[in-house]
XYZ file of C-alpha atoms in Angstrom:
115
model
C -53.201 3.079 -4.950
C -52.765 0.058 -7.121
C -51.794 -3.188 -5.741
C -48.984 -3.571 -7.539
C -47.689 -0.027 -6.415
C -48.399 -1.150 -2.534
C -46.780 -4.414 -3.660
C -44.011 -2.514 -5.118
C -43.525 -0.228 -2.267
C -42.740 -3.222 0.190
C -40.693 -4.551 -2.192
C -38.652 -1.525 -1.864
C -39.122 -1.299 1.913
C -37.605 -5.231 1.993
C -34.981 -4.383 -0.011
C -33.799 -1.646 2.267
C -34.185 -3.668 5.516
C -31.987 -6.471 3.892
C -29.097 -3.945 2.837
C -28.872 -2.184 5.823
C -28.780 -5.914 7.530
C -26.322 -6.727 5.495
C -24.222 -3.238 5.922
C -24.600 -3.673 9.834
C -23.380 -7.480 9.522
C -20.335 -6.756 7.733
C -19.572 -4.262 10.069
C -19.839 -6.289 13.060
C -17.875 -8.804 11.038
C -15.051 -6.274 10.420
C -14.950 -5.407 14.520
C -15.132 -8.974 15.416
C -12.006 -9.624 13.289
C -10.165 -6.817 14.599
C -10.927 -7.791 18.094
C -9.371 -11.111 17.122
C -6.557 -10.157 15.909
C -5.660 -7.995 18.221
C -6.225 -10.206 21.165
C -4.429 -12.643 19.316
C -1.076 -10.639 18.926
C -1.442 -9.144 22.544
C -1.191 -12.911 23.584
C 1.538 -13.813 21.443
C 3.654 -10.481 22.629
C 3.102 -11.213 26.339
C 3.607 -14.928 25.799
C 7.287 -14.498 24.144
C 8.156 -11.417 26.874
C 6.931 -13.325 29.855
C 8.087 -16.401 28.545
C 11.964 -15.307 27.165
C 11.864 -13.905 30.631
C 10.545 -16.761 32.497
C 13.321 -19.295 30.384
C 16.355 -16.479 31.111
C 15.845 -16.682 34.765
C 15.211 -21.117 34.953
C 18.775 -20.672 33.085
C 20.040 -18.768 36.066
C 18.700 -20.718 38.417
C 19.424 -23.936 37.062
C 23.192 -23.141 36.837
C 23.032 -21.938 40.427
C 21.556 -25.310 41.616
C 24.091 -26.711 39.418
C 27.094 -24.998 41.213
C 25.697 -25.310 44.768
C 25.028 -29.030 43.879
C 28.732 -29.494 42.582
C 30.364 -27.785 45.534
C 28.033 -29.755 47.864
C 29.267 -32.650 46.507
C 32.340 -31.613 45.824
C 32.356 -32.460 41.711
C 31.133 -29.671 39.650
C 30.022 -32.361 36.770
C 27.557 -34.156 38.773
C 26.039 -31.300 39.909
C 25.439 -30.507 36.367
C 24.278 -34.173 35.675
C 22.092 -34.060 38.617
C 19.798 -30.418 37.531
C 20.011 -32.151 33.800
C 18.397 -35.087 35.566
C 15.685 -33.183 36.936
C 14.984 -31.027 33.755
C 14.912 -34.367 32.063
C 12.491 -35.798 34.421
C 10.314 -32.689 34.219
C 10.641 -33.386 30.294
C 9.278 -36.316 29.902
C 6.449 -36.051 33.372
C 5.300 -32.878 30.472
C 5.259 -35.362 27.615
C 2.734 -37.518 29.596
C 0.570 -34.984 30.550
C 0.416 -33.205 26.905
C -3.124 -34.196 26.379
C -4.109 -32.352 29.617
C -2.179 -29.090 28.398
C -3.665 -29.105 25.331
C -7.297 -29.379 26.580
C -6.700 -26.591 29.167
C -4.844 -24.237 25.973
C -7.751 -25.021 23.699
C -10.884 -24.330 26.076
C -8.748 -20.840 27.263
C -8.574 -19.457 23.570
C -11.887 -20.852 22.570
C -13.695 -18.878 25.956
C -11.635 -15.347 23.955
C -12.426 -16.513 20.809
C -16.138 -17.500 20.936
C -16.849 -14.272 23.047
């Protein structure tokens, strides 16, 4: 055996390694993708069930207090002005805080994400 046929051989041997390195990478490329994008729309479906579910019952509720506030009073408008006043409050208590709920949102899907 030559050295260039030894040299030859390796070559050959290399070149196998590296496409069967590159054949497993693009598979685990293709699964990691998939696993993405699946957990991505399983979040988004459970985020628009729970949350049209979560925002049709504060609608109930908030025209209950609304009512019981009214009758308590005994004017039906500023009961209404009263549960606006607190959904305002809560409003603007979220708009200071954004920073804080963005933070926590990011460093939850970056933990799934970077998995």
């Amino acid at each position: 055996m030559t050295v260039f046929e030894s040299l030859n051989r390796t070559t050959d041997k290399a070149t196998e390694k590296a496409e069967k390195y590159i054949k497993t990478s693009q598979e685990y490329f293709r699964l990691k993708v998939f696993q993405q994008i699946t957990l991505s729309l399983s979040l988004i479906l459970k985020l628009v069930i729970i949350g049209g579910l979560a925002m049709l019952s504060i609608v109930f509720i908030a025209v209950s207090a609304a009512i019981a506030i009214g009758e308590a009073l005994g004017n039906m408008p500023v009961g209404y002005l009263i549960v606006g006043g607190i959904f305002l409050t809560i409003a603007v208590i979220a708009y200071f805080i954004r920073h804080l709920i963005d933070k926590k949102i990011i460093t939850s899907i970056s933990d799934k994400f970077f998995d």
